[in-house]
Amino acid sequence: MAAASKSGKRKRKDNPKRSKVSPKRQKVNKDDRRHIAALILARGGSKGIPLKNIKVLAGVPLIGWVIRAALDSAVFDSVWVSTDHDEIERVARAWGAQVHRRSAKVSQDASSSLDTIQEFSSENPGVGVICNIQATSPCLHPSDLKNAVDCITKEGCDSVFSVVRRHHFRWKEVKNKGCQCTKPLNLNPACRPRRQDWKGELCENGSFYFATKKLIKQGLLQGGKMKYYEMKPEHSVDIDIDLDWPVAEQRVLRFGYFGKDKPEAVKLLLCNLSGCLTDGQICISANGEEMVSINTKDQAGINMLKKQNVKVILLEQDPITNALADKLEKRMSCTILQNVDDKLKKVQELMKEEGLEWKEVAYLGNDEPDVKCLEQAGLSAVPMDAPADVRYHAKYICRNAAGHGAVREFAEHIIQLRKDAESQGGAEEKSQNHLLENKNTEKRKMKNGVTENLQNQKRKKI
């Protein structure tokens, strides 16, 4: 489906890092001028996993996944995070969202989502439609939100909610004189269907709920003209307890949305020497010789990228001795650029020399001078021990520290994204070819049918 209509200009000031992936909402239904806002609820007092909303999942703060999907969908006039916590607010703004500071009244353990949504609605009277996006749905894709908005703006729905198809046989607990019995709810045990013969059931997965201002004022998130939106099972992920985390991480790495820039386009990796390839320490011997420590895992990671035809260049802001630089270049088999004070300027010069765009550049940095490059690069990362002010400017946060496998981890991340993209591209091409083949078959059948009819008419005349 096409993207939904636009209802006026954005009032949000985009973070420079995210503005390039936040195009204006497209006008499709010009008669619908309601302001459509995305609202992500992220309370600071989560019990199951403390501060889970900003815990790093697959290299990205949890709310970062849904903020990115909402912004890249280009169907919202504003994207908000509702929170009562300073650190969550800082992360939300770093990822390009506006922040609604909820009151203490709706920040209690007993507070419902509807309470917070109603407070947001009353404080933002210009918003006509609110999409409540679950912060714990990291596999949400922009296409899901685009299609759901179409139901509001094109089909006149008052509420739309996400569902997923499940194939679970359900049983009801029946207590009878102290005996725990049961009875089936959605099957006949005498005629138990095979999974492939059963369409399954639609279950709410909580990823998002669209509702008009009128419904919300009435205390409803579902009502009026309702419609469900069925998400793919692989995109339906929820996180509630610690045990969900590793499963969700693997699912996200395979099926998550990593942004508009295609990972298969990366042709150049720029990496800081100090603070990324090394742990930042320089040892000086009694003779005045400088020494650094290189992890063989990181060296292997660089070699893996080079085999994928990705060029690797190391950057060093502070000068090191020529002898050490020569040994490092020989050991790592890649160029080292020293005295790089203005990282952004140097990277732009390199891109011009290589004829590359930002989407073709991956950047591994670790400090404040790297922030602009981290924001602009198609793929970017920081080691685990990078300063907090820098971490949230990167698209990926490594689990490993500088000098202890961060480069290898980022290299594996780049390669895995490329493989996934190529695999998805192949699947899409196969699907398109299948559809084309079916169309051609139908055309041949129609043609043969017309020919047969003409022949029958000729026989009748004879």
Tab-separated table of C-alpha atoms in Angstrom:
chain	number	residue	atom	x	y	z
A	1	MET	CA	0.000	0.000	0.000
A	2	ALA	CA	1.043	3.589	-0.505
A	3	ALA	CA	2.009	5.811	2.420
A	4	ALA	CA	-0.697	7.732	4.200
A	5	SER	CA	-1.570	11.401	3.878
A	6	LYS	CA	0.160	14.377	5.455
A	7	SER	CA	-1.640	16.781	7.775
A	8	GLY	CA	0.507	19.846	7.999
A	9	LYS	CA	4.142	20.549	8.701
A	10	ARG	CA	6.213	18.756	11.296
A	11	LYS	CA	6.648	20.633	14.519
A	12	ARG	CA	9.433	18.337	15.658
A	13	LYS	CA	13.052	19.422	15.434
A	14	ASP	CA	14.836	16.365	14.139
A	15	ASN	CA	18.158	15.328	15.582
A	16	PRO	CA	20.704	15.883	12.769
A	17	LYS	CA	21.659	12.236	13.031
A	18	ARG	CA	18.145	11.050	12.221
A	19	SER	CA	16.890	13.861	9.989
A	20	LYS	CA	18.302	12.262	6.869
A	21	VAL	CA	16.036	9.233	7.447
A	22	SER	CA	12.935	11.231	8.416
A	23	PRO	CA	11.341	12.476	5.176
A	24	LYS	CA	8.172	14.537	5.363
A	25	ARG	CA	4.929	12.662	5.646
A	26	GLN	CA	3.574	12.066	2.163
A	27	LYS	CA	0.238	13.495	1.049
A	28	VAL	CA	-1.993	10.747	-0.313
A	29	ASN	CA	-5.462	11.551	0.983
A	30	LYS	CA	-5.476	15.347	0.840
A	31	ASP	CA	-8.852	15.528	2.584
A	32	ASP	CA	-7.460	13.968	5.765
A	33	ARG	CA	-5.584	16.745	7.538
A	34	ARG	CA	-5.432	15.233	11.005
A	35	HIS	CA	-2.116	15.303	12.825
A	36	ILE	CA	-0.982	11.681	13.257
A	37	ALA	CA	1.465	11.101	16.095
A	38	ALA	CA	3.440	8.030	17.131
A	39	LEU	CA	3.672	7.602	20.894
A	40	ILE	CA	6.101	5.146	22.512
A	41	LEU	CA	5.541	4.535	26.223
A	42	ALA	CA	8.798	4.022	28.143
A	43	ARG	CA	8.419	4.257	31.900
A	44	GLY	CA	11.605	4.166	33.969
A	45	GLY	CA	10.269	1.810	36.618
A	46	SER	CA	10.048	-1.471	34.688
A	47	LYS	CA	10.203	-4.376	37.140
A	48	GLY	CA	11.041	-7.468	35.080
A	49	ILE	CA	14.153	-5.949	33.466
A	50	PRO	CA	15.301	-2.665	35.084
A	51	LEU	CA	15.437	0.166	32.518
A	52	LYS	CA	14.843	-2.390	29.773
A	53	ASN	CA	13.594	0.333	27.412
A	54	ILE	CA	17.145	1.613	26.931
A	55	LYS	CA	19.017	-1.643	27.463
A	56	VAL	CA	21.130	-2.422	24.404
A	57	LEU	CA	19.621	-5.125	22.188
A	58	ALA	CA	21.703	-6.285	19.213
A	59	GLY	CA	23.771	-3.114	19.462
A	60	VAL	CA	20.859	-0.637	19.700
A	61	PRO	CA	18.920	0.725	22.730
A	62	LEU	CA	15.574	-1.080	22.799
A	63	ILE	CA	13.474	2.016	22.073
A	64	GLY	CA	15.880	2.901	19.253
A	65	TRP	CA	14.472	0.071	17.126
A	66	VAL	CA	10.886	1.352	17.184
A	67	ILE	CA	11.860	5.036	16.978
A	68	ARG	CA	13.824	4.302	13.802
A	69	ALA	CA	10.929	2.333	12.292
A	70	ALA	CA	8.470	5.138	13.107
A	71	LEU	CA	10.670	7.886	11.661
A	72	ASP	CA	11.552	5.945	8.518
A	73	SER	CA	7.909	5.102	7.842
A	74	ALA	CA	7.378	8.810	6.981
A	75	VAL	CA	3.684	8.594	7.900
A	76	PHE	CA	3.787	10.457	11.222
A	77	ASP	CA	3.711	14.198	11.776
A	78	SER	CA	5.537	13.680	15.062
A	79	VAL	CA	7.192	10.832	16.938
A	80	TRP	CA	7.166	10.910	20.743
A	81	VAL	CA	8.506	8.946	23.676
A	82	SER	CA	6.534	9.297	26.907
A	83	THR	CA	8.736	8.803	29.950
A	84	ASP	CA	9.397	9.869	33.522
A	85	HIS	CA	13.121	9.049	33.431
A	86	ASP	CA	15.987	11.423	32.542
A	87	GLU	CA	18.219	8.802	30.886
A	88	ILE	CA	15.377	7.446	28.753
A	89	GLU	CA	14.627	11.016	27.688
A	90	ARG	CA	18.256	11.538	26.668
A	91	VAL	CA	18.327	8.349	24.601
A	92	ALA	CA	14.975	9.148	22.970
A	93	ARG	CA	16.146	12.597	21.882
A	94	ALA	CA	19.435	11.163	20.606
A	95	TRP	CA	17.428	8.854	18.348
A	96	GLY	CA	15.306	11.707	16.981
A	97	ALA	CA	12.089	11.543	19.029
A	98	GLN	CA	10.317	14.297	20.921
A	99	VAL	CA	9.709	13.658	24.607
A	100	HIS	CA	6.521	13.820	26.620
A	101	ARG	CA	7.396	14.051	30.316
A	102	ARG	CA	4.562	12.155	31.893
A	103	SER	CA	3.280	13.124	35.306
A	104	ALA	CA	3.837	11.097	38.472
A	105	LYS	CA	0.118	10.318	38.459
A	106	VAL	CA	0.426	8.135	35.333
A	107	SER	CA	3.875	6.738	36.171
A	108	GLN	CA	2.828	4.372	38.916
A	109	ASP	CA	3.022	0.579	38.800
A	110	ALA	CA	-0.776	0.465	38.627
A	111	SER	CA	-1.023	3.074	35.839
A	112	SER	CA	-2.369	1.783	32.532
A	113	SER	CA	-1.152	2.627	29.047
A	114	LEU	CA	-4.479	4.306	28.376
A	115	ASP	CA	-3.954	6.675	31.333
A	116	THR	CA	-0.698	7.931	29.824
A	117	ILE	CA	-2.121	8.153	26.292
A	118	GLN	CA	-5.062	10.193	27.555
A	119	GLU	CA	-2.710	12.565	29.374
A	120	PHE	CA	-0.627	12.978	26.201
A	121	SER	CA	-3.765	13.596	24.156
A	122	SER	CA	-5.068	16.258	26.530
A	123	GLU	CA	-1.706	18.051	26.518
A	124	ASN	CA	-1.517	17.904	22.696
A	125	PRO	CA	-5.007	18.888	21.497
A	126	GLY	CA	-3.836	19.271	17.885
A	127	VAL	CA	-3.147	15.544	17.542
A	128	GLY	CA	-6.071	13.788	15.846
A	129	VAL	CA	-4.787	10.211	15.684
A	130	ILE	CA	-2.358	8.513	18.077
A	131	CYS	CA	-0.412	5.360	17.324
A	132	ASN	CA	0.729	3.726	20.544
A	133	ILE	CA	3.855	1.725	19.610
A	134	GLN	CA	5.143	-0.894	22.019
A	135	ALA	CA	8.754	-0.150	22.990
A	136	THR	CA	9.379	-3.882	23.371
A	137	SER	CA	8.629	-4.733	19.706
A	138	PRO	CA	12.100	-4.396	18.152
A	139	CYS	CA	11.254	-6.232	14.905
A	140	LEU	CA	8.659	-3.654	13.852
A	141	HIS	CA	9.176	-2.490	10.251
A	142	PRO	CA	8.182	0.835	8.652
A	143	SER	CA	6.020	-1.029	6.119
A	144	ASP	CA	3.807	-2.322	8.949
A	145	LEU	CA	3.126	1.218	10.119
A	146	LYS	CA	2.576	2.523	6.566
A	147	ASN	CA	-0.041	-0.122	5.821
A	148	ALA	CA	-1.797	0.452	9.143
A	149	VAL	CA	-1.974	4.231	8.577
A	150	ASP	CA	-3.605	3.568	5.202
A	151	CYS	CA	-6.478	1.905	7.054
A	152	ILE	CA	-7.031	5.159	8.968
A	153	THR	CA	-6.565	7.685	6.167
A	154	LYS	CA	-7.905	5.748	3.167
A	155	GLU	CA	-10.477	3.360	4.610
A	156	GLY	CA	-11.848	5.626	7.337
A	157	CYS	CA	-11.090	3.322	10.257
A	158	ASP	CA	-11.285	4.703	13.793
A	159	SER	CA	-8.908	2.132	15.256
A	160	VAL	CA	-6.350	-0.326	13.917
A	161	PHE	CA	-4.333	-2.815	15.959
A	162	SER	CA	-1.635	-5.356	15.171
A	163	VAL	CA	-2.142	-9.097	15.345
A	164	VAL	CA	-0.167	-12.224	14.525
A	165	ARG	CA	-1.460	-15.609	13.422
A	166	ARG	CA	-0.893	-18.369	15.972
A	167	HIS	CA	-1.392	-22.106	15.658
A	168	HIS	CA	-1.980	-22.970	19.304
A	169	PHE	CA	-4.589	-25.430	20.504
A	170	ARG	CA	-6.205	-23.857	23.564
A	171	TRP	CA	-7.792	-25.613	26.531
A	172	LYS	CA	-9.933	-24.229	29.326
A	173	GLU	CA	-9.246	-25.064	32.958
A	174	VAL	CA	-12.290	-26.546	34.661
A	175	LYS	CA	-12.353	-27.116	38.420
A	176	ASN	CA	-14.828	-29.781	39.453
A	177	LYS	CA	-14.995	-30.943	43.114
A	178	GLY	CA	-11.287	-30.504	43.684
A	179	CYS	CA	-10.407	-32.280	40.446
A	180	GLN	CA	-8.547	-30.212	37.893
A	181	CYS	CA	-10.143	-30.991	34.531
A	182	THR	CA	-10.127	-29.318	31.156
A	183	LYS	CA	-12.077	-28.937	27.940
A	184	PRO	CA	-11.036	-27.790	24.453
A	185	LEU	CA	-11.709	-24.243	23.299
A	186	ASN	CA	-10.734	-24.210	19.642
A	187	LEU	CA	-10.510	-27.822	18.495
A	188	ASN	CA	-12.332	-31.118	18.398
A	189	PRO	CA	-9.987	-33.762	19.881
A	190	ALA	CA	-11.806	-36.434	17.873
A	191	CYS	CA	-10.898	-34.622	14.658
A	192	ARG	CA	-7.619	-32.913	15.459
A	193	PRO	CA	-6.441	-30.931	12.393
A	194	ARG	CA	-2.914	-30.878	11.061
A	195	ARG	CA	-1.140	-27.539	11.372
A	196	GLN	CA	-0.906	-27.133	7.602
A	197	ASP	CA	-4.671	-27.718	7.284
A	198	TRP	CA	-5.585	-25.087	9.891
A	199	LYS	CA	-5.461	-21.335	9.289
A	200	GLY	CA	-4.818	-20.685	12.966
A	201	GLU	CA	-6.147	-17.794	15.049
A	202	LEU	CA	-5.441	-14.074	15.123
A	203	CYS	CA	-3.949	-12.896	18.410
A	204	GLU	CA	-3.105	-9.355	19.490
A	205	ASN	CA	0.673	-8.999	19.697
A	206	GLY	CA	0.691	-5.488	21.193
A	207	SER	CA	3.114	-4.013	18.653
A	208	PHE	CA	0.877	-1.009	17.954
A	209	TYR	CA	-2.601	0.442	18.444
A	210	PHE	CA	-3.961	3.299	16.317
A	211	ALA	CA	-6.934	5.211	17.716
A	212	THR	CA	-8.614	8.535	17.031
A	213	LYS	CA	-8.645	11.313	19.593
A	214	LYS	CA	-12.398	10.828	20.023
A	215	LEU	CA	-12.006	7.158	20.988
A	216	ILE	CA	-9.171	7.895	23.400
A	217	LYS	CA	-11.253	10.570	25.085
A	218	GLN	CA	-13.958	7.930	25.590
A	219	GLY	CA	-11.395	5.677	27.282
A	220	LEU	CA	-11.013	3.289	24.337
A	221	LEU	CA	-8.108	2.138	22.178
A	222	GLN	CA	-10.344	-0.111	20.088
A	223	GLY	CA	-13.763	0.894	18.863
A	224	GLY	CA	-15.752	2.534	16.110
A	225	LYS	CA	-14.831	1.157	12.714
A	226	MET	CA	-12.123	-1.334	13.691
A	227	LYS	CA	-9.606	-3.245	11.631
A	228	TYR	CA	-6.723	-5.539	12.462
A	229	TYR	CA	-3.354	-5.532	10.727
A	230	GLU	CA	-1.667	-8.916	10.480
A	231	MET	CA	2.104	-8.823	10.992
A	232	LYS	CA	4.509	-11.494	9.831
A	233	PRO	CA	5.288	-14.001	12.605
A	234	GLU	CA	9.014	-13.279	12.313
A	235	HIS	CA	8.354	-9.564	12.946
A	236	SER	CA	6.260	-10.250	16.041
A	237	VAL	CA	8.624	-10.133	19.021
A	238	ASP	CA	7.904	-9.109	22.586
A	239	ILE	CA	10.227	-8.809	25.582
A	240	ASP	CA	8.961	-9.097	29.113
A	241	ILE	CA	11.469	-11.092	31.187
A	242	ASP	CA	15.212	-11.820	31.064
A	243	LEU	CA	14.668	-15.136	29.279
A	244	ASP	CA	13.073	-13.284	26.343
A	245	TRP	CA	16.179	-11.171	25.743
A	246	PRO	CA	18.594	-13.609	24.012
A	247	VAL	CA	15.777	-15.006	21.856
A	248	ALA	CA	14.717	-11.492	20.819
A	249	GLU	CA	18.305	-10.547	20.033
A	250	GLN	CA	18.726	-13.450	17.624
A	251	ARG	CA	15.383	-12.677	15.993
A	252	VAL	CA	16.275	-9.003	15.585
A	253	LEU	CA	19.649	-9.773	14.023
A	254	ARG	CA	17.895	-11.881	11.425
A	255	PHE	CA	14.580	-10.102	10.842
A	256	GLY	CA	15.006	-6.605	12.339
A	257	TYR	CA	14.905	-3.291	10.488
A	258	PHE	CA	18.354	-1.693	10.369
A	259	GLY	CA	17.526	1.509	8.489
A	260	LYS	CA	17.208	2.701	4.927
A	261	ASP	CA	20.873	2.362	3.990
A	262	LYS	CA	21.532	-1.026	2.430
A	263	PRO	CA	24.309	-2.925	4.266
A	264	GLU	CA	25.410	-4.667	1.075
A	265	ALA	CA	26.528	-1.258	-0.228
A	266	VAL	CA	29.365	-0.831	2.339
A	267	LYS	CA	32.702	-0.550	0.566
A	268	LEU	CA	34.857	1.250	3.134
A	269	LEU	CA	35.427	0.850	6.876
A	270	LEU	CA	37.067	3.728	8.740
A	271	CYS	CA	38.258	2.761	12.206
A	272	ASN	CA	40.047	4.626	14.970
A	273	LEU	CA	43.426	3.133	15.796
A	274	SER	CA	43.501	4.294	19.424
A	275	GLY	CA	40.342	3.494	21.363
A	276	CYS	CA	38.928	1.010	18.819
A	277	LEU	CA	41.625	-1.267	17.410
A	278	THR	CA	43.653	-0.748	20.605
A	279	ASP	CA	42.421	-0.097	24.131
A	280	GLY	CA	43.886	3.427	23.951
A	281	GLN	CA	46.996	2.703	25.987
A	282	ILE	CA	50.500	3.424	24.672
A	283	CYS	CA	53.366	1.731	26.528
A	284	ILE	CA	56.767	3.437	26.485
A	285	SER	CA	59.915	1.416	27.111
A	286	ALA	CA	63.022	2.649	28.955
A	287	ASN	CA	64.572	3.285	25.543
A	288	GLY	CA	61.669	5.534	24.586
A	289	GLU	CA	60.067	3.049	22.196
A	290	GLU	CA	56.277	3.201	21.880
A	291	MET	CA	54.295	-0.043	22.002
A	292	VAL	CA	50.619	-0.901	21.554
A	293	SER	CA	48.691	-4.137	21.915
A	294	ILE	CA	46.622	-5.566	19.037
A	295	ASN	CA	44.058	-8.327	19.505
A	296	THR	CA	44.392	-11.078	16.893
A	297	LYS	CA	40.585	-11.337	16.812
A	298	ASP	CA	40.411	-7.764	15.538
A	299	GLN	CA	43.092	-8.468	12.967
A	300	ALA	CA	41.055	-11.448	11.755
A	301	GLY	CA	37.967	-9.200	11.539
A	302	ILE	CA	39.790	-6.768	9.266
A	303	ASN	CA	40.918	-9.653	7.065
A	304	MET	CA	37.320	-10.913	6.875
A	305	LEU	CA	36.157	-7.537	5.557
A	306	LYS	CA	38.940	-7.344	3.005
A	307	LYS	CA	37.865	-10.738	1.645
A	308	GLN	CA	34.408	-9.176	1.180
A	309	ASN	CA	36.042	-6.372	-0.886
A	310	VAL	CA	35.622	-3.830	1.911
A	311	LYS	CA	38.580	-1.447	2.165
A	312	VAL	CA	39.808	-0.688	5.701
A	313	ILE	CA	41.577	2.536	6.747
A	314	LEU	CA	42.778	3.277	10.282
A	315	LEU	CA	42.601	6.819	11.661
A	316	GLU	CA	44.830	8.272	14.390
A	317	GLN	CA	44.312	11.718	15.857
A	318	ASP	CA	47.536	11.850	17.870
A	319	PRO	CA	50.904	11.277	16.173
A	320	ILE	CA	52.777	8.019	16.753
A	321	THR	CA	56.338	7.189	15.756
A	322	ASN	CA	56.947	6.326	12.116
A	323	ALA	CA	58.510	3.024	13.128
A	324	LEU	CA	55.382	1.976	15.042
A	325	ALA	CA	53.088	3.164	12.249
A	326	ASP	CA	55.075	1.186	9.650
A	327	LYS	CA	54.914	-1.988	11.764
A	328	LEU	CA	51.170	-1.579	12.317
A	329	GLU	CA	50.482	-1.000	8.619
A	330	LYS	CA	52.492	-4.092	7.730
A	331	ARG	CA	50.823	-6.172	10.435
A	332	MET	CA	47.258	-5.079	9.654
A	333	SER	CA	47.790	-4.758	5.869
A	334	CYS	CA	45.891	-1.489	5.728
A	335	THR	CA	46.626	2.242	5.568
A	336	ILE	CA	47.034	4.366	8.715
A	337	LEU	CA	46.279	8.093	8.486
A	338	GLN	CA	47.869	10.135	11.293
A	339	ASN	CA	47.263	13.633	12.720
A	340	VAL	CA	43.574	13.554	11.773
A	341	ASP	CA	42.188	16.457	13.798
A	342	ASP	CA	38.993	16.999	11.777
A	343	LYS	CA	37.539	13.524	11.294
A	344	LEU	CA	34.538	14.652	9.253
A	345	LYS	CA	36.649	16.669	6.823
A	346	LYS	CA	39.119	13.817	6.345
A	347	VAL	CA	36.353	11.262	5.773
A	348	GLN	CA	34.701	13.519	3.195
A	349	GLU	CA	38.028	13.848	1.393
A	350	LEU	CA	38.437	10.069	1.360
A	351	MET	CA	34.897	9.589	0.089
A	352	LYS	CA	35.554	12.022	-2.741
A	353	GLU	CA	38.777	10.225	-3.658
A	354	GLU	CA	37.059	6.832	-3.638
A	355	GLY	CA	33.856	8.105	-5.291
A	356	LEU	CA	31.692	6.927	-2.392
A	357	GLU	CA	28.518	8.097	-0.652
A	358	TRP	CA	27.846	7.964	3.091
A	359	LYS	CA	25.670	4.870	2.694
A	360	GLU	CA	28.755	3.032	1.404
A	361	VAL	CA	30.820	3.915	4.476
A	362	ALA	CA	31.032	2.108	7.815
A	363	TYR	CA	32.612	3.950	10.745
A	364	LEU	CA	33.930	2.659	14.070
A	365	GLY	CA	34.646	5.513	16.487
A	366	ASN	CA	34.923	6.002	20.216
A	367	ASP	CA	34.902	9.658	21.246
A	368	GLU	CA	33.429	13.124	20.725
A	369	PRO	CA	35.418	13.940	17.519
A	370	ASP	CA	33.755	10.911	15.897
A	371	VAL	CA	30.145	11.922	16.558
A	372	LYS	CA	29.431	13.586	13.199
A	373	CYS	CA	30.887	10.657	11.291
A	374	LEU	CA	28.945	8.176	13.409
A	375	GLU	CA	25.739	10.043	12.577
A	376	GLN	CA	26.399	10.267	8.843
A	377	ALA	CA	27.817	6.818	8.053
A	378	GLY	CA	25.574	4.144	6.574
A	379	LEU	CA	26.686	1.784	9.346
A	380	SER	CA	28.393	3.004	12.505
A	381	ALA	CA	29.481	1.532	15.807
A	382	VAL	CA	31.309	2.230	19.049
A	383	PRO	CA	33.076	-0.136	21.470
A	384	MET	CA	31.284	-1.081	24.673
A	385	ASP	CA	33.498	1.221	26.760
A	386	ALA	CA	32.911	4.356	24.675
A	387	PRO	CA	31.598	7.383	26.644
A	388	ALA	CA	27.832	7.442	27.152
A	389	ASP	CA	27.518	10.762	25.290
A	390	VAL	CA	28.987	9.091	22.195
A	391	ARG	CA	27.345	5.652	22.337
A	392	TYR	CA	23.862	6.770	21.356
A	393	HIS	CA	25.087	8.514	18.212
A	394	ALA	CA	26.069	5.147	16.728
A	395	LYS	CA	23.745	2.685	15.018
A	396	TYR	CA	25.407	-0.240	16.767
A	397	ILE	CA	26.967	-0.587	20.235
A	398	CYS	CA	29.480	-3.424	20.476
A	399	ARG	CA	29.366	-5.893	23.335
A	400	ASN	CA	33.172	-5.988	23.320
A	401	ALA	CA	35.517	-3.272	24.547
A	402	ALA	CA	38.167	-1.451	22.532
A	403	GLY	CA	41.208	-3.624	21.894
A	404	HIS	CA	39.285	-6.706	22.989
A	405	GLY	CA	37.302	-7.760	19.928
A	406	ALA	CA	35.170	-4.699	19.103
A	407	VAL	CA	36.571	-4.491	15.561
A	408	ARG	CA	35.951	-8.196	14.968
A	409	GLU	CA	32.403	-7.883	16.296
A	410	PHE	CA	31.594	-4.933	14.042
A	411	ALA	CA	33.127	-6.720	11.058
A	412	GLU	CA	30.923	-9.749	11.727
A	413	HIS	CA	27.912	-7.440	12.091
A	414	ILE	CA	28.588	-5.831	8.696
A	415	ILE	CA	29.064	-9.197	6.986
A	416	GLN	CA	25.941	-10.688	8.587
A	417	LEU	CA	23.809	-7.724	7.507
A	418	ARG	CA	25.102	-8.084	3.967
A	419	LYS	CA	24.263	-11.795	3.921
A	420	ASP	CA	20.772	-11.173	5.292
A	421	ALA	CA	20.144	-8.408	2.746
A	422	GLU	CA	21.327	-10.594	-0.120
A	423	SER	CA	19.201	-13.479	1.144
A	424	GLN	CA	16.100	-11.283	1.403
A	425	GLY	CA	16.807	-9.820	-2.017
A	426	GLY	CA	17.053	-13.312	-3.477
A	427	ALA	CA	13.791	-14.334	-1.819
A	428	GLU	CA	12.033	-11.216	-3.155
A	429	GLU	CA	13.388	-11.841	-6.664
A	430	LYS	CA	12.244	-15.470	-6.501
A	431	SER	CA	8.794	-14.348	-5.349
A	432	GLN	CA	8.552	-11.776	-8.159
A	433	ASN	CA	9.623	-14.374	-10.723
A	434	HIS	CA	6.987	-16.755	-9.359
A	435	LEU	CA	4.287	-14.083	-9.666
A	436	LEU	CA	5.423	-13.240	-13.192
A	437	GLU	CA	5.365	-16.915	-14.135
A	438	ASN	CA	1.814	-17.242	-12.774
A	439	LYS	CA	0.698	-14.184	-14.754
A	440	ASN	CA	2.229	-15.568	-17.932
A	441	THR	CA	0.535	-18.913	-17.321
A	442	GLU	CA	-2.827	-17.177	-16.882
A	443	LYS	CA	-2.272	-15.208	-20.093
A	444	ARG	CA	-1.465	-18.405	-21.992
A	445	LYS	CA	-4.593	-20.081	-20.606
A	446	MET	CA	-6.725	-17.090	-21.627
A	447	LYS	CA	-5.144	-17.039	-25.081
A	448	ASN	CA	-5.662	-20.768	-25.504
A	449	GLY	CA	-9.243	-20.398	-24.304
A	450	VAL	CA	-9.969	-17.646	-26.848
A	451	THR	CA	-8.387	-19.722	-29.635
A	452	GLU	CA	-10.433	-22.769	-28.657
A	453	ASN	CA	-13.636	-20.717	-28.619
A	454	LEU	CA	-12.910	-19.368	-32.113
A	455	GLN	CA	-12.240	-22.860	-33.397
A	456	ASN	CA	-15.513	-24.125	-31.912
A	457	GLN	CA	-17.424	-21.241	-33.539
A	458	LYS	CA	-15.847	-22.100	-36.936
A	459	ARG	CA	-16.843	-25.766	-36.523
A	460	LYS	CA	-20.441	-24.747	-35.766
A	461	LYS	CA	-20.581	-22.581	-38.890
A	462	ILE	CA	-19.252	-25.454	-41.012
